[in-house]
XYZ file of C-alpha atoms in Angstrom:
627
model
C 0.000 0.000 0.000
C 1.520 3.357 -1.052
C 2.109 5.667 1.916
C 0.631 9.098 1.240
C 2.144 12.228 2.865
C -0.641 12.452 5.407
C -0.458 8.773 6.369
C 1.705 9.161 9.552
C -0.445 12.087 10.715
C -3.594 9.982 10.245
C -2.143 7.181 12.364
C -1.096 9.685 15.016
C -4.639 11.091 15.230
C -6.147 7.587 15.348
C -3.768 6.624 18.143
C -4.467 9.829 20.091
C -8.248 9.428 19.793
C -8.017 5.776 20.844
C -5.968 6.679 23.907
C -8.328 9.508 24.889
C -11.378 7.234 24.696
C -9.683 4.617 26.862
C -8.602 7.401 29.240
C -12.167 8.701 29.541
C -13.375 5.160 30.151
C -10.805 4.590 32.880
C -11.470 7.964 34.511
C -15.072 6.882 35.134
C -13.954 3.840 37.112
C -13.557 3.903 40.891
C -10.081 5.124 41.828
C -9.288 1.835 43.559
C -9.570 0.056 40.259
C -7.249 2.275 38.241
C -4.454 3.175 40.595
C -1.932 1.115 38.619
C -2.925 2.496 35.205
C -0.761 5.039 33.454
C -1.246 6.203 29.891
C 1.416 7.353 27.508
C 1.195 11.157 27.109
C 2.375 10.872 23.523
C 1.563 8.162 20.996
C 3.850 8.152 17.973
C 2.826 6.986 14.501
C 3.351 3.302 13.846
C 6.061 4.084 11.277
C 8.112 5.752 14.034
C 8.071 2.735 16.308
C 10.790 0.119 16.572
C 10.061 -3.574 17.031
C 11.719 -5.044 20.125
C 10.746 -8.708 20.112
C 7.994 -11.105 19.212
C 6.972 -14.689 19.865
C 4.314 -17.317 19.328
C 3.434 -18.431 22.862
C 1.423 -16.698 25.579
C 1.118 -17.973 29.136
C -2.047 -16.584 30.725
C -2.366 -17.186 34.463
C -0.254 -20.329 34.069
C -1.956 -21.763 30.951
C -0.133 -21.915 27.612
C -1.651 -20.769 24.314
C -0.127 -20.767 20.832
C -0.866 -17.138 19.982
C 1.516 -14.694 18.242
C 2.499 -11.508 20.085
C 4.898 -8.628 19.560
C 6.368 -5.670 21.423
C 7.691 -2.416 20.040
C 9.172 0.825 21.286
C 6.935 3.842 20.751
C 8.364 7.031 22.128
C 9.586 6.182 25.622
C 7.022 3.408 26.117
C 6.951 -0.287 25.294
C 3.733 -1.296 23.553
C 2.381 -4.846 23.503
C 0.416 -6.335 20.639
C -1.435 -9.659 20.426
C -2.674 -11.094 17.129
C -6.239 -9.887 16.717
C -8.030 -13.251 16.522
C -5.771 -14.514 19.297
C -6.720 -11.527 21.480
C -10.376 -12.197 20.728
C -10.049 -15.820 21.833
C -7.697 -15.231 24.750
C -9.036 -12.051 26.360
C -12.708 -12.208 25.388
C -12.619 -9.193 23.065
C -15.432 -8.873 20.551
C -14.085 -7.536 17.262
C -16.570 -5.229 15.563
C -16.928 -4.144 11.941
C -14.348 -1.759 10.536
C -13.226 -0.553 7.117
C -9.925 0.710 8.521
C -7.285 -2.038 8.897
C -5.251 0.116 11.300
C -8.097 0.701 13.757
C -10.112 -2.114 15.344
C -13.231 -1.229 17.379
C -13.939 -3.753 20.108
C -16.528 -4.444 22.781
C -14.968 -5.369 26.103
C -16.440 -3.961 29.296
C -17.409 -0.897 27.257
C -18.244 2.656 28.263
C -21.494 3.931 29.782
C -22.772 4.964 26.373
C -22.150 1.527 24.963
C -19.826 2.942 22.315
C -17.165 0.581 20.965
C -13.600 0.979 22.150
C -11.149 1.705 19.284
C -7.840 -0.162 19.431
C -4.865 0.463 17.188
C -4.017 -2.424 14.852
C -0.592 -3.058 13.372
C 0.165 -5.490 10.531
C 3.479 -7.310 10.767
C 3.373 -10.124 8.233
C 1.809 -12.568 8.497
C -0.414 -11.310 11.343
C -2.414 -8.283 12.407
C -1.729 -7.254 16.001
C -3.903 -5.253 18.388
C -2.246 -2.844 20.787
C -3.616 -4.199 24.081
C -1.283 -2.205 26.349
C -4.053 -0.154 28.009
C -6.475 -3.094 28.150
C -3.969 -5.145 30.130
C -3.569 -2.205 32.510
C -7.338 -1.816 32.734
C -7.665 -5.393 33.970
C -4.713 -4.750 36.341
C -2.646 -7.311 34.508
C 1.087 -7.822 34.687
C 3.205 -8.963 31.772
C 6.713 -10.169 31.138
C 8.310 -11.114 27.813
C 10.945 -13.836 27.711
C 12.300 -15.092 24.395
C 9.352 -16.693 22.549
C 6.930 -16.347 25.457
C 4.753 -13.516 26.741
C 3.573 -14.172 30.281
C 0.335 -12.478 31.400
C -1.045 -12.592 34.915
C -4.381 -11.084 35.907
C -5.891 -10.857 39.388
C -8.951 -13.049 39.739
C -12.296 -11.273 39.532
C -14.978 -12.089 42.096
C -18.191 -13.510 40.638
C -20.831 -12.198 43.003
C -24.070 -13.065 41.273
C -25.375 -15.388 38.556
C -28.799 -15.218 36.979
C -30.511 -16.955 34.125
C -33.362 -16.029 31.828
C -35.358 -17.351 28.910
C -35.349 -15.539 25.577
C -37.346 -16.088 22.378
C -34.090 -17.171 20.730
C -32.727 -19.333 23.581
C -31.181 -18.947 27.046
C -29.148 -16.207 28.683
C -26.792 -16.438 31.657
C -25.471 -13.226 33.267
C -22.548 -13.168 35.719
C -21.727 -10.096 37.802
C -17.992 -9.557 38.252
C -16.254 -6.955 40.393
C -13.765 -5.867 37.706
C -12.907 -6.322 34.025
C -11.465 -9.783 33.483
C -10.625 -12.185 30.674
C -12.239 -15.396 29.489
C -11.951 -18.096 26.848
C -14.639 -20.160 25.137
C -14.458 -23.754 23.917
C -17.331 -25.490 22.153
C -17.896 -29.100 21.220
C -21.028 -30.600 19.667
C -23.069 -30.915 22.852
C -21.204 -28.830 25.407
C -19.652 -25.402 25.658
C -17.244 -24.204 28.321
C -16.606 -20.582 29.316
C -13.398 -20.265 31.345
C -13.337 -17.037 33.360
C -10.342 -15.684 35.235
C -12.406 -15.315 38.402
C -13.833 -17.161 41.377
C -17.305 -17.568 42.807
C -17.795 -17.098 46.518
C -18.311 -20.820 47.134
C -16.224 -23.769 45.960
C -19.222 -25.853 45.018
C -22.368 -25.237 43.017
C -24.868 -23.617 45.374
C -28.586 -24.237 45.277
C -31.172 -21.765 44.028
C -31.563 -20.226 47.487
C -27.883 -19.297 47.767
C -27.057 -15.578 48.019
C -24.861 -16.057 44.960
C -27.908 -16.462 42.764
C -30.352 -13.645 42.224
C -33.948 -14.493 41.416
C -34.829 -10.868 40.658
C -36.115 -10.263 37.117
C -33.526 -9.280 34.508
C -35.220 -5.973 33.847
C -32.489 -3.414 34.570
C -32.857 -0.602 32.047
C -29.192 -1.114 31.181
C -30.061 -4.717 30.377
C -33.074 -4.131 28.179
C -31.839 -6.945 25.961
C -30.196 -8.933 28.706
C -33.010 -10.955 30.139
C -36.645 -11.883 30.079
C -39.251 -9.941 32.032
C -39.334 -12.905 34.372
C -36.239 -14.681 35.584
C -36.343 -18.438 35.729
C -34.908 -20.598 38.516
C -31.358 -21.652 37.741
C -31.497 -24.809 35.673
C -28.837 -27.311 36.690
C -29.482 -29.180 33.435
C -28.383 -26.100 31.472
C -25.043 -25.382 33.153
C -22.766 -26.241 36.040
C -19.860 -24.470 37.722
C -16.386 -25.780 38.396
C -13.867 -23.814 40.433
C -10.157 -24.349 39.828
C -7.266 -22.451 41.357
C -7.238 -19.694 38.723
C -10.431 -20.266 36.737
C -14.150 -20.673 37.059
C -15.507 -22.966 34.362
C -19.130 -22.598 33.314
C -20.009 -25.863 31.566
C -23.101 -25.459 29.409
C -25.146 -28.255 27.879
C -25.859 -27.115 24.329
C -29.145 -27.929 22.600
C -28.876 -29.309 19.067
C -27.317 -26.878 16.563
C -26.775 -24.235 19.263
C -23.673 -22.352 20.270
C -22.386 -19.676 22.616
C -22.099 -15.932 22.170
C -20.189 -14.403 25.084
C -19.663 -10.689 25.635
C -19.176 -8.158 28.426
C -20.848 -5.013 29.764
C -19.853 -2.355 32.299
C -21.458 -0.372 35.139
C -21.839 -2.874 36.647
C -19.305 -5.223 35.103
C -21.014 -8.302 33.682
C -20.209 -11.270 31.467
C -23.169 -12.368 29.356
C -23.476 -15.880 27.912
C -26.110 -16.405 25.237
C -27.084 -19.925 24.205
C -28.698 -19.680 20.783
C -28.816 -21.273 17.338
C -28.118 -18.045 15.414
C -24.949 -17.547 17.349
C -22.738 -15.543 14.978
C -22.701 -11.751 15.081
C -22.740 -10.220 11.572
C -19.582 -8.215 10.887
C -17.301 -7.003 8.136
C -13.671 -6.366 9.017
C -11.117 -5.041 6.542
C -8.312 -7.087 8.046
C -5.540 -5.759 5.855
C -5.696 -4.187 2.388
C -6.910 -6.998 0.147
C -8.431 -9.262 2.838
C -11.959 -8.776 4.206
C -13.420 -11.037 6.899
C -17.204 -11.332 6.873
C -19.718 -13.061 9.116
C -23.299 -13.014 7.883
C -26.534 -14.932 7.524
C -27.601 -16.269 4.120
C -31.219 -17.247 3.458
C -31.943 -20.208 1.175
C -35.333 -21.123 -0.265
C -36.323 -24.768 0.216
C -39.697 -25.115 -1.443
C -42.162 -23.078 0.574
C -39.837 -22.831 3.557
C -36.663 -20.879 4.141
C -33.438 -21.900 5.854
C -30.907 -19.506 7.346
C -27.205 -20.367 7.297
C -24.532 -18.584 9.349
C -21.556 -18.051 7.022
C -17.930 -17.211 7.751
C -15.890 -16.136 4.766
C -12.902 -14.213 3.493
C -12.749 -12.116 0.346
C -9.222 -12.027 -1.074
C -7.993 -9.534 -3.655
C -5.600 -12.056 -5.148
C -4.742 -9.771 -8.064
C -3.069 -7.396 -5.614
C 0.742 -7.425 -5.934
C 0.905 -7.777 -2.150
C -1.219 -10.959 -1.924
C -0.652 -14.470 -3.235
C -2.275 -17.867 -2.776
C -0.574 -21.239 -2.700
C -1.488 -24.852 -1.868
C -0.040 -25.746 1.535
C 0.450 -29.230 2.929
C 1.010 -30.484 6.433
C 4.383 -32.061 5.660
C 6.524 -30.062 3.206
C 9.009 -32.947 2.850
C 6.607 -35.707 1.851
C 2.978 -36.317 1.010
C 2.149 -38.496 4.016
C 0.872 -36.520 6.987
C -1.921 -34.482 8.530
C -2.111 -31.653 11.043
C -4.602 -29.016 12.237
C -5.059 -26.373 9.547
C -3.902 -23.600 11.900
C -0.629 -25.444 12.526
C -0.041 -25.902 8.801
C -0.851 -22.236 8.160
C 1.498 -21.131 10.950
C 4.313 -23.343 9.630
C 3.899 -21.854 6.164
C 3.598 -18.300 7.594
C 0.239 -17.887 5.868
C -1.979 -15.000 6.963
C -5.133 -16.978 6.175
C -6.011 -20.496 5.028
C -8.854 -22.870 4.260
C -8.760 -26.657 4.162
C -8.287 -28.049 0.666
C -8.764 -31.383 -1.073
C -9.655 -34.904 -0.003
C -7.270 -37.400 1.575
C -7.260 -40.846 3.141
C -7.551 -40.305 6.873
C -6.095 -43.758 7.601
C -2.854 -43.590 5.624
C -2.803 -39.742 5.483
C -2.217 -39.660 1.725
C -3.757 -37.208 -0.794
C -6.736 -38.130 -2.979
C -6.855 -35.421 -5.613
C -5.019 -32.679 -7.433
C -2.339 -30.605 -5.720
C -0.016 -28.612 -7.940
C 2.350 -26.238 -6.184
C 4.667 -23.888 -8.065
C 4.258 -25.959 -11.256
C 5.103 -29.226 -9.466
C 2.515 -31.971 -9.137
C 2.412 -33.023 -5.480
C -0.594 -35.202 -6.333
C -2.490 -35.764 -9.573
C -6.252 -35.348 -10.174
C -8.487 -38.381 -9.770
C -11.836 -39.393 -11.299
C -12.210 -36.184 -13.335
C -13.289 -34.228 -10.290
C -13.539 -30.469 -9.903
C -10.441 -28.355 -9.348
C -9.455 -24.720 -8.953
C -6.352 -23.322 -10.635
C -4.672 -19.929 -10.499
C -1.432 -18.226 -11.451
C 0.683 -15.211 -10.545
C -1.091 -13.026 -13.124
C -4.358 -13.255 -11.198
C -6.114 -15.685 -13.563
C -8.427 -18.218 -11.926
C -10.030 -21.277 -13.550
C -12.462 -23.874 -12.188
C -13.488 -27.006 -14.044
C -13.432 -30.783 -13.880
C -9.837 -31.867 -14.334
C -7.829 -34.893 -15.443
C -4.115 -35.474 -16.006
C -3.050 -37.649 -18.947
C 0.454 -39.051 -18.690
C 2.120 -41.550 -21.012
C 5.386 -43.438 -20.738
C 7.077 -43.613 -24.136
C 9.664 -46.397 -24.564
C 12.654 -46.388 -26.903
C 10.722 -48.747 -29.190
C 7.892 -46.242 -29.507
C 5.506 -48.117 -27.217
C 3.046 -45.857 -25.346
C 2.004 -46.980 -21.862
C -0.611 -44.943 -19.949
C 0.285 -43.764 -16.444
C -2.918 -43.518 -14.437
C -1.797 -41.576 -11.359
C 1.031 -39.317 -10.242
C 2.018 -39.084 -6.549
C -1.443 -40.290 -5.522
C -2.838 -42.252 -2.617
C -5.637 -43.459 -4.898
C -4.877 -47.096 -5.742
C -6.147 -48.843 -8.891
C -4.769 -51.448 -11.269
C -2.273 -50.011 -13.769
C 0.895 -47.930 -13.603
C 1.406 -45.103 -11.131
C 4.379 -42.744 -10.970
C 6.058 -41.276 -7.880
C 8.549 -38.398 -7.968
C 10.715 -36.816 -5.216
C 7.707 -34.559 -4.449
C 6.159 -37.687 -2.885
C 9.110 -37.929 -0.491
C 12.451 -39.706 -0.368
C 10.860 -43.159 -0.359
C 7.819 -45.028 -1.625
C 6.140 -47.729 0.482
C 3.906 -50.110 -1.433
C 0.167 -49.425 -1.285
C -1.034 -52.779 -2.664
C 0.122 -56.397 -2.759
C 2.687 -57.734 -5.233
C 3.615 -54.490 -6.946
C 6.376 -54.424 -9.558
C 8.733 -51.524 -8.844
C 10.722 -49.861 -11.628
C 13.284 -47.155 -10.849
C 14.023 -44.549 -13.539
C 16.983 -42.203 -13.350
C 18.000 -39.721 -16.060
C 15.299 -41.176 -18.325
C 16.739 -44.672 -18.066
C 15.413 -47.736 -16.230
C 18.080 -48.623 -13.661
C 16.342 -51.256 -11.552
C 13.298 -53.519 -11.468
C 12.104 -55.284 -8.298
C 9.176 -57.365 -7.137
C 7.466 -56.319 -3.888
C 5.403 -58.442 -1.531
C 2.558 -57.628 0.828
C 1.239 -54.067 0.918
C 3.146 -51.815 3.294
C 6.039 -54.218 3.826
C 8.457 -52.895 1.206
C 9.990 -49.438 0.888
C 12.023 -48.184 -2.065
C 14.068 -44.991 -2.552
C 12.802 -42.571 -5.205
C 15.690 -41.410 -7.447
C 16.426 -37.735 -6.843
C 16.831 -37.067 -10.568
C 14.154 -39.438 -11.724
C 11.067 -41.256 -10.524
C 9.600 -44.575 -9.460
C 7.007 -46.556 -11.424
C 4.804 -49.162 -9.805
C 2.776 -51.736 -11.738
C -0.292 -52.858 -9.804
C -2.392 -55.970 -10.381
C -0.147 -57.019 -13.286
C -1.947 -54.503 -15.497
C 1.177 -54.126 -17.671
C 3.769 -56.785 -18.517
C 7.029 -55.835 -16.791
C 8.893 -57.442 -19.691
C 8.104 -54.402 -21.817
C 10.184 -52.297 -19.420
C 13.595 -53.882 -19.297
C 16.586 -52.657 -17.343
C 18.700 -50.166 -19.297
C 15.839 -49.125 -21.571
C 15.367 -45.426 -22.325
C 11.974 -43.894 -21.532
C 10.371 -40.453 -21.487
C 7.199 -38.901 -20.066
C 4.480 -37.028 -21.928
C 2.082 -35.109 -19.695
C -0.955 -32.987 -20.415
C -4.017 -31.736 -18.515
C -7.606 -32.086 -19.707
C -8.752 -29.357 -20.310
C -5.304 -28.367 -21.621
C -5.720 -24.741 -20.457
C -4.923 -25.956 -16.933
C -1.319 -26.484 -18.110
C -0.703 -22.733 -17.808
C -1.579 -22.616 -14.105
C 1.178 -22.992 -11.520
C -1.168 -23.641 -8.560
C -3.997 -26.207 -8.537
C -6.123 -27.799 -5.811
C -8.691 -30.482 -6.588
C -11.719 -31.507 -4.545
C -15.299 -31.418 -5.855
C -17.917 -31.434 -6.939
C -17.970 -28.272 -9.015
C -20.722 -26.028 -7.614
C -21.045 -23.053 -9.974
C -19.766 -22.410 -13.484
C -20.343 -19.083 -15.216
C -22.989 -18.120 -12.600
C -24.959 -21.363 -13.120
C -25.308 -24.083 -10.492
C -23.773 -27.216 -12.034
C -23.592 -29.692 -9.134
C -23.195 -33.216 -10.549
C -21.760 -35.564 -7.957
C -22.428 -38.601 -10.129
C -20.321 -37.242 -13.009
C -17.438 -36.756 -10.570
C -17.931 -40.287 -9.215
C -18.953 -39.371 -5.681
C -21.021 -41.922 -3.794
C -24.768 -41.436 -3.395
C -24.309 -41.057 0.338
C -21.837 -38.238 -0.174
C -24.133 -36.534 -2.668
C -27.111 -36.585 -0.312
C -25.557 -35.839 3.063
C -25.961 -32.634 5.052
C -22.647 -31.575 6.509
C -20.265 -28.763 7.290
C -18.957 -27.348 4.020
C -15.893 -25.507 2.737
C -15.788 -23.890 -0.683
C -13.715 -21.588 -2.835
C -15.267 -19.165 -5.292
C -14.404 -16.265 -7.539
C -16.476 -13.107 -7.978
C -17.075 -11.062 -11.117
C -14.395 -8.678 -9.811
C -11.844 -11.491 -9.808
C -11.608 -11.667 -6.009
C -11.312 -15.059 -4.324
C -13.884 -16.252 -1.782
C -12.920 -18.718 0.982
C -16.161 -19.851 2.624
C -17.048 -22.056 5.622
C -20.592 -23.123 6.556
C -21.559 -25.476 9.364
C -25.205 -25.824 10.416
C -28.325 -23.967 9.432
C -30.022 -22.049 12.246
C -31.639 -24.690 14.446
C -30.799 -27.599 12.191
C -28.343 -29.687 10.211
C -25.539 -28.862 7.810
C -25.798 -27.872 4.156
C -26.350 -30.140 1.177
C -24.203 -29.664 -1.924
C -27.076 -27.883 -3.696
C -27.585 -25.598 -0.701
C -23.881 -24.810 -0.603
C -24.045 -23.881 -4.287
C -26.948 -21.524 -3.548
C -25.032 -19.970 -0.657
C -22.021 -19.337 -2.891
C -24.269 -17.892 -5.567
C -25.884 -15.487 -3.116
C -22.480 -14.390 -1.826
C -21.568 -13.376 -5.376
C -19.631 -16.324 -6.815
C -19.579 -16.701 -10.592
C -17.542 -19.923 -10.253
C -17.288 -22.105 -7.162
C -15.857 -25.439 -6.056
C -16.734 -27.593 -3.062
C -13.721 -28.483 -0.911
C -13.297 -31.252 1.641
C -15.909 -30.786 4.377
C -17.351 -32.279 7.540
C -14.875 -32.245 10.400
C -12.198 -31.065 7.943
C -13.974 -27.736 7.344
C -11.624 -25.101 8.763
C -11.120 -21.414 8.018
C -8.130 -19.701 9.617
C -7.151 -16.044 9.879
C -4.248 -14.573 11.807
C -3.092 -17.967 13.035
C -6.469 -18.920 14.581
C -9.677 -20.615 13.436
C -12.544 -18.192 12.852
C -15.317 -20.637 11.915
C -15.314 -23.220 14.706
C -13.782 -24.166 18.021
C -10.395 -25.877 17.530
C -11.444 -28.901 19.598
C -14.017 -29.809 16.918
C -11.701 -29.459 13.905
C -10.030 -32.553 12.469
C -6.486 -32.735 11.156
C -6.209 -32.196 7.407
C -3.670 -33.072 4.749
C -3.625 -29.863 2.718
C -5.134 -26.442 2.325
C -4.989 -23.169 0.428
C -2.826 -20.515 2.072
C -3.083 -16.744 1.662
C 0.195 -14.836 1.899
C 0.589 -11.084 2.424
C 3.724 -9.176 1.480
C 2.937 -5.575 2.430
């Protein structure tokens, strides 16, 4: 992004306004709560600051979290930044909509007027950091940076009152706390846990007559949306409390297709837990120039009825010279392996990522096209849908095949069915160093042929599947003949061979990056779902599940989209996912691997689901920012 002459002045004004708002907020607190808080009298523009250190681990009140952080010198003060999604998950901040990447409004124990609190944001590739210096002081926290680790310690808040109410959309739990504090949320299918840095007055769950629980109606004028006109007795089947040394855990039994929305309020300080099926809060955050994070609801017509789907998605300006996309895999040295998407994205230093193509969860091998920087890590299978792109900003989606032939010195042409693939069928398959240093047999009685410098150097007979491993020549490849589909006598030792390779359609040859999955959802604005043509099973075609997809808009921007359940119900069908992509503006779209694999990451953290519910994946599509 080109820096205009007024750019530093703009950042200075933003910083000054942010500090003044926080100062006004703090000045309204009782003096006993702010005696340790001091604010910098002068905030310098970001360009004038010097980075001191950064790391990837935060210890909060003794618990470790893999969250990036940084510190920098600004004037005579040391400022502390935590990656924005990490700060949201770790401290309980609610990130609100913004069209200014350098300023992030938040809700976190807000002001009397309920206005959002603006926080300065700072992009240091690959993450966007929030300046949480004053927020840590506000919660009377102490911090210490050592090497890779930032240690944060907060005094425990006292939870003095808990009340519960019914709402038309679900349940609400309100906890009164004596000071601003931090919390984390974890959600599985049937249970959610809110972990608050605070303690209740008793060490066990009291009954409904305990002074801890207030049976007064939730009708405070400051809580006009915080409770029903009539409070209900605390329902032990809804939640339970567990006190640990430094945490209070609120364990909530979640109804089907429900989740948690947790936020805070001030005067008095409260933590509010909503249990509802429409749990996401719509927002649009310009995360950095060229990346927009959106949360929204999409309505789909199903006959006479209508279903509502919460959608998390990223819009990527991949034609920007500062942004690129690339297939990423969990193990850069070989094709066997899986890991959580966030770990893969962190290892690749990707700013954002979505899970990619299919794989065999048992042997952790790819089942579909992966082409990275013009190298086939895995070939297409079954003519399934794929997305391709190049450095010039061109994007193509279609059903894809790879046709390879082995040409012998006698002119014989032998088809090669698969390249670096975990998909096993009778015939010849080829494995290059992109597969790894070695190949271990995937079926019984394979014939192994080693080719180096276009010459067959060795031929061996393998036994039972998985029992034999062979080195792949560094300047060649390995051929395996399965189920005696080709006579090994036609490939004698010392013979000269060459490879002919071409994609179908052949226009895919020009693309350096390809990821295959399927089925194709949209082509030229038309829904074209045809699972049968792409040889998906009937069960796969009919199931309702969590979905991931990639699309392209008429502006040429890339869409990375994650959808889980409809409001109050099950996941999306393939046809419904196509409709969702169409409504979001896709002119072409491809279904990616879904179900427990569905994962959308931004800033080193998942933004579409709780990490405990996300499965390990083999590969993904990474978004890289070079500001």
